[in-house]
XYZ file of C-alpha atoms in Angstrom:
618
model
C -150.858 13.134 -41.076
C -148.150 10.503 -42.201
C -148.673 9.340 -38.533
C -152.847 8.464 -39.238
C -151.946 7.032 -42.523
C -148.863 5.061 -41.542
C -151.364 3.428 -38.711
C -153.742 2.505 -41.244
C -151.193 0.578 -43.159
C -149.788 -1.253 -40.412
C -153.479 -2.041 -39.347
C -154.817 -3.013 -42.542
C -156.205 -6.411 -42.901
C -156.851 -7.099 -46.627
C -154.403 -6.415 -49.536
C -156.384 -3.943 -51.367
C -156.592 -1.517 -47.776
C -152.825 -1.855 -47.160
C -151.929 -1.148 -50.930
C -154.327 1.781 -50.355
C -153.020 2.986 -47.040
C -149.434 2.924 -48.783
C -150.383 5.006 -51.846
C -151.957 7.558 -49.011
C -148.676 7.260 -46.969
C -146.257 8.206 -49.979
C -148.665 11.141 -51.139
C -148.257 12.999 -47.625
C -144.488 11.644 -48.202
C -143.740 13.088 -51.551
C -142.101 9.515 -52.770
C -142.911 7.201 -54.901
C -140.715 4.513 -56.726
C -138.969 5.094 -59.740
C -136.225 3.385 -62.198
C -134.015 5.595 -59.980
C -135.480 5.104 -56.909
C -136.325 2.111 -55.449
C -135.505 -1.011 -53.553
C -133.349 -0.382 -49.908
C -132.483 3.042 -51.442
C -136.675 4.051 -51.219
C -136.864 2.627 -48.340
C -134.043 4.410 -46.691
C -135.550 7.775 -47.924
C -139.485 6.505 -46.579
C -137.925 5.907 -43.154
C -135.866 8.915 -43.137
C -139.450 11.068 -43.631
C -141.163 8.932 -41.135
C -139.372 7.870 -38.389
C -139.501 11.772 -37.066
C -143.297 11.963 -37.480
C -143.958 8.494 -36.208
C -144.656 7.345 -32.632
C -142.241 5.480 -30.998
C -143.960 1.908 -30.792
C -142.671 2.004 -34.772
C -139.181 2.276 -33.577
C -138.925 -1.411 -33.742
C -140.268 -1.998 -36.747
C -137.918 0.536 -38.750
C -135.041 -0.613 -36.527
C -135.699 -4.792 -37.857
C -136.146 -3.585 -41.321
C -132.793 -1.446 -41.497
C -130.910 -4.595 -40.297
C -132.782 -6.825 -42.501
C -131.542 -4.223 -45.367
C -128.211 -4.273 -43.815
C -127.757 -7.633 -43.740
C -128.452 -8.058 -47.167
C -126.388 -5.474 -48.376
C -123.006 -7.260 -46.857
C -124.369 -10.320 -47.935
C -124.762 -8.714 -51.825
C -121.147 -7.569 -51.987
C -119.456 -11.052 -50.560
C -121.817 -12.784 -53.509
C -120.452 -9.741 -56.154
C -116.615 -10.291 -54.604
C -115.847 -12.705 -52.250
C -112.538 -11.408 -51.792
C -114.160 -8.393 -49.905
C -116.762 -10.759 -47.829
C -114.732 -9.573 -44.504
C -114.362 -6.276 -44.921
C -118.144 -5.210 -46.253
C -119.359 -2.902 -44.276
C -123.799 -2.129 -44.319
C -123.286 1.759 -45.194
C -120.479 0.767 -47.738
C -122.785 -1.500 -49.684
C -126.478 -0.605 -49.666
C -125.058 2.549 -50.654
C -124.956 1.368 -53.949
C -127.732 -1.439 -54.051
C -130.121 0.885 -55.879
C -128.825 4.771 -55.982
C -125.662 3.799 -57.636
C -125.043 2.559 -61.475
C -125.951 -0.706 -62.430
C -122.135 -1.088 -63.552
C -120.893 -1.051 -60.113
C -123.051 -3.308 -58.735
C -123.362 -5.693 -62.024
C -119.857 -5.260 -63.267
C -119.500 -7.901 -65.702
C -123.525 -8.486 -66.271
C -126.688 -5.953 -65.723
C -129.305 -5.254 -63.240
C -132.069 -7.338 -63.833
C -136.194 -6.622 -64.449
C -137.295 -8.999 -62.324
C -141.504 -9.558 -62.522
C -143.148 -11.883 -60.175
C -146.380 -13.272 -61.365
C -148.424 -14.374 -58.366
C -148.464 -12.699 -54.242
C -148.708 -15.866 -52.448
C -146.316 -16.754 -49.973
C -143.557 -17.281 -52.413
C -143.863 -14.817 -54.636
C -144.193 -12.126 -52.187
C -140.841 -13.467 -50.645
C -139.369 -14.060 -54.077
C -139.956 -10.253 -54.814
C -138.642 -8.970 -51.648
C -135.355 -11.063 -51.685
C -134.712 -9.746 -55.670
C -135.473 -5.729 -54.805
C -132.961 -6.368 -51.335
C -130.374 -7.743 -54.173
C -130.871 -4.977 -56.195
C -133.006 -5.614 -58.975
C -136.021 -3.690 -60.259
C -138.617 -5.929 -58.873
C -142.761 -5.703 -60.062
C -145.406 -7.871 -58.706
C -149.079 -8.874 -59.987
C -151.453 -10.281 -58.581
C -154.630 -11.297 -59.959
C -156.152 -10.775 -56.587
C -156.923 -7.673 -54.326
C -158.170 -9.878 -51.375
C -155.835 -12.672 -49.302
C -158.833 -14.509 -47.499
C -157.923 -17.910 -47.333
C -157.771 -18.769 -43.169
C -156.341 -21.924 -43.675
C -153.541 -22.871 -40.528
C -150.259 -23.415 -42.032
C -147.811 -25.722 -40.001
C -145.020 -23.097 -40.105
C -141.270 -24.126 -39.484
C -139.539 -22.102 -37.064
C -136.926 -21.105 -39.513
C -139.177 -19.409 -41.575
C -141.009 -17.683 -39.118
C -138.050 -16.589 -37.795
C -137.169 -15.195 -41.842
C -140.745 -13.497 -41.562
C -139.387 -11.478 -37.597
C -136.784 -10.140 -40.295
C -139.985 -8.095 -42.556
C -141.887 -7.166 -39.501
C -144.112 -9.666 -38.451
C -144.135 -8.692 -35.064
C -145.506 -5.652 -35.655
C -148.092 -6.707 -38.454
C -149.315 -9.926 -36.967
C -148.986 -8.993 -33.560
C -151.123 -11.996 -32.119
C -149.042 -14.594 -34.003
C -146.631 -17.020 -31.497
C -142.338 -17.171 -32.877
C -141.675 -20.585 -31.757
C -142.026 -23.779 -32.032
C -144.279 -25.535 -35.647
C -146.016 -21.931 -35.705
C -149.715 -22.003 -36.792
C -150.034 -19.488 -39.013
C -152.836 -18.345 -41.491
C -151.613 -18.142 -44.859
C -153.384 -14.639 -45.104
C -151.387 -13.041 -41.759
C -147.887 -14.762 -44.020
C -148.734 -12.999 -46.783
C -149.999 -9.631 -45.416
C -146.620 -9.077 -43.478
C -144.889 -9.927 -46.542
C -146.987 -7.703 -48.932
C -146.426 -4.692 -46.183
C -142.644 -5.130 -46.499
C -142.389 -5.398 -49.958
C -144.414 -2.164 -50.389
C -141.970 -0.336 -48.269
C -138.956 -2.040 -49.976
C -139.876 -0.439 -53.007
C -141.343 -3.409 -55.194
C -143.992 -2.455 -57.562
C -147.205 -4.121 -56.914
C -150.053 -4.230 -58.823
C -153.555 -5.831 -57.398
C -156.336 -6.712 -59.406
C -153.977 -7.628 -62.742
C -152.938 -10.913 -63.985
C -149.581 -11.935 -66.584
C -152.279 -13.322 -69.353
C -148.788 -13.864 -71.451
C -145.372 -13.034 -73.304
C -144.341 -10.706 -76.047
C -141.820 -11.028 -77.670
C -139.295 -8.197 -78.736
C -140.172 -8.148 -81.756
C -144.019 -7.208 -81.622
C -145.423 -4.646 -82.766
C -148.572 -3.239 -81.847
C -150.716 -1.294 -83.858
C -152.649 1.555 -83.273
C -155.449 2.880 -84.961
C -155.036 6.663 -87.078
C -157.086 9.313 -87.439
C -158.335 7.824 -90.551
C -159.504 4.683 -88.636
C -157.152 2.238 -90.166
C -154.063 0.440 -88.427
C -150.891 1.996 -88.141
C -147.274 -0.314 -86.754
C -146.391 1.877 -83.730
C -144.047 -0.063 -80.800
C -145.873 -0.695 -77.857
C -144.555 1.663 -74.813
C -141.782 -0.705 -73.825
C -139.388 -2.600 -76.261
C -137.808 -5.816 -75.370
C -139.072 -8.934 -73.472
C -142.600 -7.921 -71.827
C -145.589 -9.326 -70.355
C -148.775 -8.038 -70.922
C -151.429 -7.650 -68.662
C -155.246 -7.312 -68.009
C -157.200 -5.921 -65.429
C -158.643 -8.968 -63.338
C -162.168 -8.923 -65.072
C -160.833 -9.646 -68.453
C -157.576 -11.588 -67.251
C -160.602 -14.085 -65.485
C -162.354 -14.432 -68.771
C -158.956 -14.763 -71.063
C -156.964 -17.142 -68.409
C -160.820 -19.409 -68.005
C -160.017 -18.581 -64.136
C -163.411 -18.579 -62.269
C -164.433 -15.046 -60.441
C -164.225 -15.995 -56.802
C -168.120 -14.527 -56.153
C -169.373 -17.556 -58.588
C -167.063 -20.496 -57.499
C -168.719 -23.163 -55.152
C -166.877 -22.398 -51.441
C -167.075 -26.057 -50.855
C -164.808 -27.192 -53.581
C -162.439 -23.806 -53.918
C -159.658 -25.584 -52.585
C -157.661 -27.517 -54.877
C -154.458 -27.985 -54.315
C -153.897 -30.522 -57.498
C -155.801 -29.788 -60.694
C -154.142 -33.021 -62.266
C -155.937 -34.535 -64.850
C -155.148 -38.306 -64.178
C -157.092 -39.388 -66.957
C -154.172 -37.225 -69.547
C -151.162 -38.645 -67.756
C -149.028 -40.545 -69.653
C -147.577 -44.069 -67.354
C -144.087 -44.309 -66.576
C -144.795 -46.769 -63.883
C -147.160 -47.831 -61.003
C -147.580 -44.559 -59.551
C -144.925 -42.520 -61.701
C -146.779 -40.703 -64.771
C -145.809 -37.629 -66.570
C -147.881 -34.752 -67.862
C -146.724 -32.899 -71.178
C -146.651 -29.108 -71.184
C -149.844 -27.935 -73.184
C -147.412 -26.498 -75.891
C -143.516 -24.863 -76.044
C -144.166 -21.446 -76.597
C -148.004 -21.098 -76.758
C -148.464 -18.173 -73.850
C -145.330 -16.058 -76.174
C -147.013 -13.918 -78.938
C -144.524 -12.763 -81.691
C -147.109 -10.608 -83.715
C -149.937 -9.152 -83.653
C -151.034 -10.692 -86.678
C -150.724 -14.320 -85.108
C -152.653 -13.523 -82.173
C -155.991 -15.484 -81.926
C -159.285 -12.854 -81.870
C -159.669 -12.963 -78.652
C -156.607 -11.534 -78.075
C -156.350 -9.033 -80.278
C -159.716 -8.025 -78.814
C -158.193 -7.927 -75.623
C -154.549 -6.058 -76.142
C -156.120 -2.393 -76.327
C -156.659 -3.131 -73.021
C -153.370 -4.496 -71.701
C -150.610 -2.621 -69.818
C -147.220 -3.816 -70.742
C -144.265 -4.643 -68.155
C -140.227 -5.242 -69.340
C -138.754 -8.102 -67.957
C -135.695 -9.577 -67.933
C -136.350 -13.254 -65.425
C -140.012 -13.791 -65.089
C -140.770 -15.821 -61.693
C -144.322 -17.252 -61.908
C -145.722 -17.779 -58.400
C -149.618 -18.612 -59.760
C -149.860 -22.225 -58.074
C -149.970 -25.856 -59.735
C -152.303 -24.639 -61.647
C -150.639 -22.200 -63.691
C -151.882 -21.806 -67.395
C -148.787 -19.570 -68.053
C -146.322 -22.250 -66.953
C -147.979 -25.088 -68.993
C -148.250 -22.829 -71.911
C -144.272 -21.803 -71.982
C -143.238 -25.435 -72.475
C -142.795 -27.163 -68.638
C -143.424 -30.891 -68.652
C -144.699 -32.042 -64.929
C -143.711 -35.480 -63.339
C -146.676 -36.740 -61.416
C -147.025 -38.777 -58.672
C -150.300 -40.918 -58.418
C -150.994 -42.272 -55.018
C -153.669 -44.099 -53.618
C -157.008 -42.592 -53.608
C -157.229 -39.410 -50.872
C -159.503 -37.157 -50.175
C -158.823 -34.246 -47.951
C -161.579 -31.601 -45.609
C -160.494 -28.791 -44.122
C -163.441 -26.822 -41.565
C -162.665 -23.422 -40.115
C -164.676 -21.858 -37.155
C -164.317 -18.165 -35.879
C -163.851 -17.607 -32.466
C -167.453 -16.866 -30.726
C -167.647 -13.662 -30.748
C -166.869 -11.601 -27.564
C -165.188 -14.833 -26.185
C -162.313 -13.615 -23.866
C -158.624 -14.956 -24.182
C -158.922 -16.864 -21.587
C -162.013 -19.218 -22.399
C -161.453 -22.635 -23.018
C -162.293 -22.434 -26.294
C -159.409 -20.353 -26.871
C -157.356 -22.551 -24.416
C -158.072 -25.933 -26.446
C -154.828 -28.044 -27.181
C -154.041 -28.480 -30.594
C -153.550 -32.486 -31.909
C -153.315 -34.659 -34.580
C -154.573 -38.222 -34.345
C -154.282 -41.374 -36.326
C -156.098 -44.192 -37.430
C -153.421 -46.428 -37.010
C -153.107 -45.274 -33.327
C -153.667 -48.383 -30.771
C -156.164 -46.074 -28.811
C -157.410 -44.415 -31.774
C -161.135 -44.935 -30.759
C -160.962 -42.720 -27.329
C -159.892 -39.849 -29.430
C -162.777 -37.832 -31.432
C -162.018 -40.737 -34.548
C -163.869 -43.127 -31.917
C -167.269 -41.297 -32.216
C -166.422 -40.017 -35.122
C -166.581 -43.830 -37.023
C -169.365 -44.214 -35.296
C -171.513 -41.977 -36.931
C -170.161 -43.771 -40.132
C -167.617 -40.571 -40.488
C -164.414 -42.547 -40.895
C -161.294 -40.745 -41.189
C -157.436 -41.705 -41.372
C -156.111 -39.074 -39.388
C -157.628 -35.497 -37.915
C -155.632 -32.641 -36.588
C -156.583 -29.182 -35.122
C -154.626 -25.950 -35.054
C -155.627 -22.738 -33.186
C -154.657 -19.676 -35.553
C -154.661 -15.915 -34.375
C -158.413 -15.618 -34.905
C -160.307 -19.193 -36.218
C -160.204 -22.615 -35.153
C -158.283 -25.001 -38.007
C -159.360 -28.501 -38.596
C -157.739 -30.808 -41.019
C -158.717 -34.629 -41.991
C -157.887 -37.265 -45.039
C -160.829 -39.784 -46.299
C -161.656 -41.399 -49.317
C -164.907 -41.000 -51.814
C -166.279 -43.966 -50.404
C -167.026 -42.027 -46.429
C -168.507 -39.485 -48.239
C -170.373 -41.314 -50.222
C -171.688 -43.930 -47.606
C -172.480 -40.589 -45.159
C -175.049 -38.701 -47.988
C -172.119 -36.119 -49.216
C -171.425 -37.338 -52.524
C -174.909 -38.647 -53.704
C -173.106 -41.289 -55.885
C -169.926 -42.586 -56.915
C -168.540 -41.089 -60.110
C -165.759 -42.917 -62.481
C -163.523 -40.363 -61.288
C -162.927 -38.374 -57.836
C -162.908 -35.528 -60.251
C -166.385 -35.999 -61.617
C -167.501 -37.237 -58.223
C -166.658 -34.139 -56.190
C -168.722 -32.013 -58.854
C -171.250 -29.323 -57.319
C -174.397 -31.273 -58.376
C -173.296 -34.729 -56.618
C -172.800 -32.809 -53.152
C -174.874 -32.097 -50.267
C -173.084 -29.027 -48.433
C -175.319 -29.493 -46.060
C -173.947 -32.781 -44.657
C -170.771 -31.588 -45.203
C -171.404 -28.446 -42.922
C -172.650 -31.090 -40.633
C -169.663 -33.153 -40.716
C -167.346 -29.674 -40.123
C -169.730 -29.081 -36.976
C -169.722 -32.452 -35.444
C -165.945 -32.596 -35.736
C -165.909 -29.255 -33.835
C -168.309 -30.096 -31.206
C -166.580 -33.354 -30.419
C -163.387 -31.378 -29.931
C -164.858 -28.880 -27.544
C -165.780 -25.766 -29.506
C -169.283 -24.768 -28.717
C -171.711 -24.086 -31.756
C -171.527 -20.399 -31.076
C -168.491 -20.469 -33.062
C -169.570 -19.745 -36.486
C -168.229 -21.161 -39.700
C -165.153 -18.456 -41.517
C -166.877 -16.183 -43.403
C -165.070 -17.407 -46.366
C -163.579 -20.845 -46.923
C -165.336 -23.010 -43.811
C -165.678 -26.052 -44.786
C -163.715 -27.392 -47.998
C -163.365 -30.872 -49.495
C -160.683 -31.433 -52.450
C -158.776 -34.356 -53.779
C -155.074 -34.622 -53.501
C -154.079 -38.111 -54.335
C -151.646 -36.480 -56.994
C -148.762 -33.819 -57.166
C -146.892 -32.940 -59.614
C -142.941 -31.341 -59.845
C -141.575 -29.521 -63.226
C -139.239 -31.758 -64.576
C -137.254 -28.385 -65.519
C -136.616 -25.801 -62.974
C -136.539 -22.705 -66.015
C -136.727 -22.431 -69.701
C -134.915 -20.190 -71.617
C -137.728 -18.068 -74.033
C -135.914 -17.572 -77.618
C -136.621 -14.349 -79.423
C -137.826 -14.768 -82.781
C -135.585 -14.749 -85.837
C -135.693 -10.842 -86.397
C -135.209 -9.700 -82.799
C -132.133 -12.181 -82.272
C -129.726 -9.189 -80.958
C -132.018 -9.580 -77.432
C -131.491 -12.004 -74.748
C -133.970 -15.042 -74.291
C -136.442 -14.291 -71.773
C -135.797 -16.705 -68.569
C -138.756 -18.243 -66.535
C -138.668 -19.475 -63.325
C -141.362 -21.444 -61.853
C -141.679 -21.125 -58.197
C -144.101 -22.159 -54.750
C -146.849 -24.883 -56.125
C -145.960 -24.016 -59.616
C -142.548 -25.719 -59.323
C -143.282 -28.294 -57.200
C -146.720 -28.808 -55.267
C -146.550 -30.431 -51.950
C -148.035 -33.790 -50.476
C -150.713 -32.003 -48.820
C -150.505 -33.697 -45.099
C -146.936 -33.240 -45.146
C -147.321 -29.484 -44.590
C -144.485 -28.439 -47.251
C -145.933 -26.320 -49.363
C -144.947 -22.766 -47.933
C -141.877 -24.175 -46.085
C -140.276 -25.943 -48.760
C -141.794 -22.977 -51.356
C -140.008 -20.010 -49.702
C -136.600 -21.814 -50.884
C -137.109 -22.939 -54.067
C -138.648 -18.998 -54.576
C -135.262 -18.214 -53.231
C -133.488 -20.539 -55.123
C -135.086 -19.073 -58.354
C -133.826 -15.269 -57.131
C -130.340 -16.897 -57.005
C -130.435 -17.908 -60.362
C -131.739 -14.322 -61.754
C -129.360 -12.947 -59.604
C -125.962 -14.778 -60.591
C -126.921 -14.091 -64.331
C -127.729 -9.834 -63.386
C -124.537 -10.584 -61.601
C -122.271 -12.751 -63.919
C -123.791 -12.349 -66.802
C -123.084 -16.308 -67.689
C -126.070 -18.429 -68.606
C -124.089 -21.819 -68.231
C -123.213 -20.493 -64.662
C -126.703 -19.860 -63.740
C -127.844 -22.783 -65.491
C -125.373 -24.711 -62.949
C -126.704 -23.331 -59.638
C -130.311 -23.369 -60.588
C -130.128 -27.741 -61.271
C -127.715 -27.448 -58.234
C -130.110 -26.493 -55.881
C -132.969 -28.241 -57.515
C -131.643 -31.361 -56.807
C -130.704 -30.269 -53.513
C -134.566 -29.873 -52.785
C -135.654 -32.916 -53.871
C -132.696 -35.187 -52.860
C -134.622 -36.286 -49.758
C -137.805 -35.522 -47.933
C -137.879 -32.377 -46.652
C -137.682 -31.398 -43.427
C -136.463 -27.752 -41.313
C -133.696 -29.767 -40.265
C -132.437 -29.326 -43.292
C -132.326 -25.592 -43.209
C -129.975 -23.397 -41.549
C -130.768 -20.792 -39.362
C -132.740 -17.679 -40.763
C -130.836 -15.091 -39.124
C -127.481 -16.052 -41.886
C -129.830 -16.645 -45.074
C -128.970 -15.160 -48.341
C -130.083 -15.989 -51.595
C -126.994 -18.288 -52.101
C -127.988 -21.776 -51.187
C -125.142 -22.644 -49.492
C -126.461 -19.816 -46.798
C -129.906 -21.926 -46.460
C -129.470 -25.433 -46.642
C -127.811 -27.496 -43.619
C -123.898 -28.819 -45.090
C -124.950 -32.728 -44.682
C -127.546 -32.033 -47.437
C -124.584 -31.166 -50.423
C -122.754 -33.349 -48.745
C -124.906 -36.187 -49.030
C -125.127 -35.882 -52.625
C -121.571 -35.698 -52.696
C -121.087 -38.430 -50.996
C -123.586 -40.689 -52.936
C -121.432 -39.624 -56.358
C -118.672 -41.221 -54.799
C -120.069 -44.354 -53.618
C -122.245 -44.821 -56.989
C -118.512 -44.176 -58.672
C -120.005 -41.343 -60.989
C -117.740 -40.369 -63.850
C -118.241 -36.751 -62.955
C -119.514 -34.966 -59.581
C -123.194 -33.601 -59.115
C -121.834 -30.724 -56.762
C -120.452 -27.460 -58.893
C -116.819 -26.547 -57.862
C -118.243 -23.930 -56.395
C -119.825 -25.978 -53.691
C -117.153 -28.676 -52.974
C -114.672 -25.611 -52.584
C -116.923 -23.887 -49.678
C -117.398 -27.029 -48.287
C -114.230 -28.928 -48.148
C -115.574 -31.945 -50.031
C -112.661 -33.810 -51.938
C -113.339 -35.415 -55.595
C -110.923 -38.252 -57.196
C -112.485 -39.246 -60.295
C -113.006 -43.237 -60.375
């Protein structure tokens, strides 16, 4: 039986089938995870009841995970004591990572609740990294679906980090080397998969609508009818929760069956017109309020949510780590500020085509050469841009990437193509209000999408992607959190608690320039980055220390443009940032303190210690 169901979940090509093949799997297992249970220690027990009923093609799989878990466990005890770094042994520390007490793992802080809000990419990694550290770890997701086929330009270091969870075994088609091309669905389904048997809690079809604080109360109606103060089921810092119907409705988040396909992509939601000017192309955007997503009381909730709180489930949390994408309401509503850079005017469309049906491995559709072409290329007119401009369809640049199952076209234009061409009937005082559903004919646009693929040597047999095939979206903005967390204060009468950290992470931190391919590459590490800092407070128990190594790394990141040279390789990551990012990179910052004469240096102690970097104060 555990043999059926276990194939199921490796097979499974949505979330909501592989969540569902898992909760099959651990009936017929007799597990599930508990306060007690969980992280490397569930796993440990899942693969011990497997592995005997479980053909041997799954040998692999179980054998890359256990070293993965291994791995981390030496690598948690040289973070908890560095003094016994050479002498950690796997069995020696995962032995404690989640069966043992908190106090010998955490001896001078705690083990942290650790919610991730959000199961793209980055918060799926986020999660997995905190539940390998030791943490309780829960994840929600408004979503029970990952269909977006769009090709990601994948480093190799991070495909190599995804080998680590499995991937050859749940994306079995996918190539491990070179600038991958990888569907952000097949990244996040091998991710999901391992997280589920690491022991995180996921919930699908749920959304983080916002905070409580420890001090509210929620009432409950008597027998008599009126309202009685009872505690909701968990006390301290919580989230709370809605099933995705009302979360939709509450968060003003469109239902996915009623959005136009077309213009579903957006990876800036800016609103240029609210930025306030720092300089040419420099603006900044002001978090919608401090403290406006935290409810204190019931009392001073709004009606709509007390409507809605009946309804809500309720989740402790210790570091909250909110994965939802630039355009997170919960981030702008807890108080982050966003610089925003404005750049000229660009438009980007994105087409993917199945493979024709039936069409064997070996046909040259499925032998085409991937490329990326330029305007500013001498010969650019005997590529597809010559023809191309000829039919008035003028575009900067144009690249194509072959995933595991669709063909992936890419290209950056301005209004005025698609205006000239018949796609945006008329020019609007803003590229917002111009690429609006009633000023578009889809129809061009679909012919666009198929003229592009025609001229490029896929045959019309090839159908559009189900979902997403042909997209249009403006990102001539993005925008970075000018703060990496914010500490949550408790309200006056709950004082004795902790303040509630958030962590933004992915697109919510910091969303890429879209043509530079950065967004899952350079997302993974912050993600990490924000796991560190969760960690080293769980770990130290110091907020000034975790304070240090969050800004620490966060300036690391955006210290130069980033590039996988600048990582290390993925086989020797950890959550500690020295483990991840090349030497040079600290170094450089260093180095720059030095020749600027700065009174003090950027790099922690910490750092120039591991290092060898010397500091003589000017």
């Amino acid at each position: 039986m555990a043999r059926n169901e276990f194939q199921l979940f490796v097979d499974a090509q949505d979330a909501r089938d592989a969540f569902a093949a898992f909760q099959q799997l651990l009936a017929v297992a007799g597990l599930a995870v508990t306060d007690d249970l969980f992280g490397p220690a569930f796993y440990e027990s899942l693969r011990n009841i497997l592995l005997p009923q479980l053909p041997y093609k799954f040998q692999s799989l179980f054998a890359t995970l256990t070293k993965t878990v291994d791995a981390a466990a030496v690598h948690r005890i040289a973070l908890a004591d560095p003094s016994a770094a050479s002498t950690a042994t796997a069995a020696a520390a995962h032995a404690s990572a989640s069966s043992g007490p908190a106090s010998a793992l955490f001896p001078q802080g705690r083990r942290q609740n650790i919610l991730v809000s959000g199961a793209g990419p980055c918060g799926l990694r986020a999660a997995l990294e905190a539940v390998l550290v030791g943490h309780h770890v829960r994840l929600i997701e408004l979503r029970d679906e990952f269909s977006r086929p769009n090709v990601l330009k994948t480093w190799q270091p991070n495909i190599d980090d995804l080998v680590r969870f499995g991937f050859k075994t749940f994306v079995p088609r996918a190539a491990l080397h070179g600038l991958v091309p990888l569907h952000t669905k097949d990244y996040q389904m091998c991710l999901l998969k391992a997280a589920l048997l690491m022991g995180v809690r996921v919930h699908l079809a749920e959304a983080v609508c916002g905070l409580l604080d420890p001090s509210f109360v929620m009432p409950a109606a008597s027998d008599s009818g009126t309202a009685t103060s009872v505690s909701s089921p968990v006390s301290g810092w919580r989230v709370w929760a809605l099933p995705a119907a009302d979360a939709r409705l509450y968060l003003k988040r469109p239902d996915p069956a009623t959005l136009v396909a077309e213009l579903s992509f957006q990876p800036s939601d800016v609103a240029t017109e609210d930025l306030q000017k720092r300089s040419k192309v420099d603006f900044v955007e002001p978090a919608v309020s401090r403290d406006g997503a935290v409810l204190r009381s019931f009392e001073a909730a709004d009606e709509t949510e007390r409507a809605l709180l009946p309804k809500a489930r309720f989740y402790a949390f210790d570091s909250l780590l909110v994965a939802e994408g630039e355009s997170s309401r919960l981030i702008r509503r807890l108080g982050f500020d966003r610089k925003v850079q404005r750049f000229a005017e660009a438009i980007g469309l994105v087409a993917n085509f199945e493979f024709t049906p039936n069409a064997s491995a070996g046909s040259p559709e499925r032998q085409l050469k991937e490329f990326l072409i330029w305007r500013a290329s001498a010969l650019w007119r005997q590529t597809q841009l010559g023809p191309l401009a000829d039919k008035g369809i003028d575009f900067e640049n144009l690249e194509y990437m072959r995933g595991t199952s669709t063909h992936f076209f890419a290209a950056t234009t301005r209004i005025k193509m698609l205006v000239d061409v018949g796609i945006v009937k008329e020019r609007r005082p803003t590229v917002r209000e111009s690429l609006q559903a009633d000023n578009m004919n889809f129809e061009l646009l679909r012919d666009v999408g198929r003229t592009i693929a025609r001229l490029s040597g896929i045959p019309d047999t090839a159908p559009f992607a189900a979902k997403h095939g042909i997209q249009v979206f403006d990102f001539s903005c993005r925008g970075l959190c000018v703060d990496p967390f914010r500490w949550i204060d408790a309200a006056p009468s709950a004082q004795a608690h902790r303040p509630a950290l958030v962590l933004p992470i992915g697109d919510a931190l910091q969303n890429p320039y879209w043509p530079q391919g950065l967004g899952v590459n350079r997302g993974v590490q912050n993600a990490l980055d924000a796991v560190w800092m969760a960690h080293v407070l769980g770990l130290h128990g110091s907020r000034a220390f975790a304070e240090e190594e969050r800004r620490t790394a966060f300036k690391a990141m955006d210290w130069t443009t980033f590039e996988q040279g600048l990582l290390r390789p993925a086989a020797g990551w950890s959550i500690d940032p020295l483990d991840r990012y090349a030497s040079y990179l600290f170094a450089s910052i260093h180095n720059t303190d030095i020749e600027q004469r700065a009174p003090f240096p950027s790099l922690p102690q910490r750092y120039r210690d591991a290092l060898k970097l010397t500091w003589t104060a000017p």
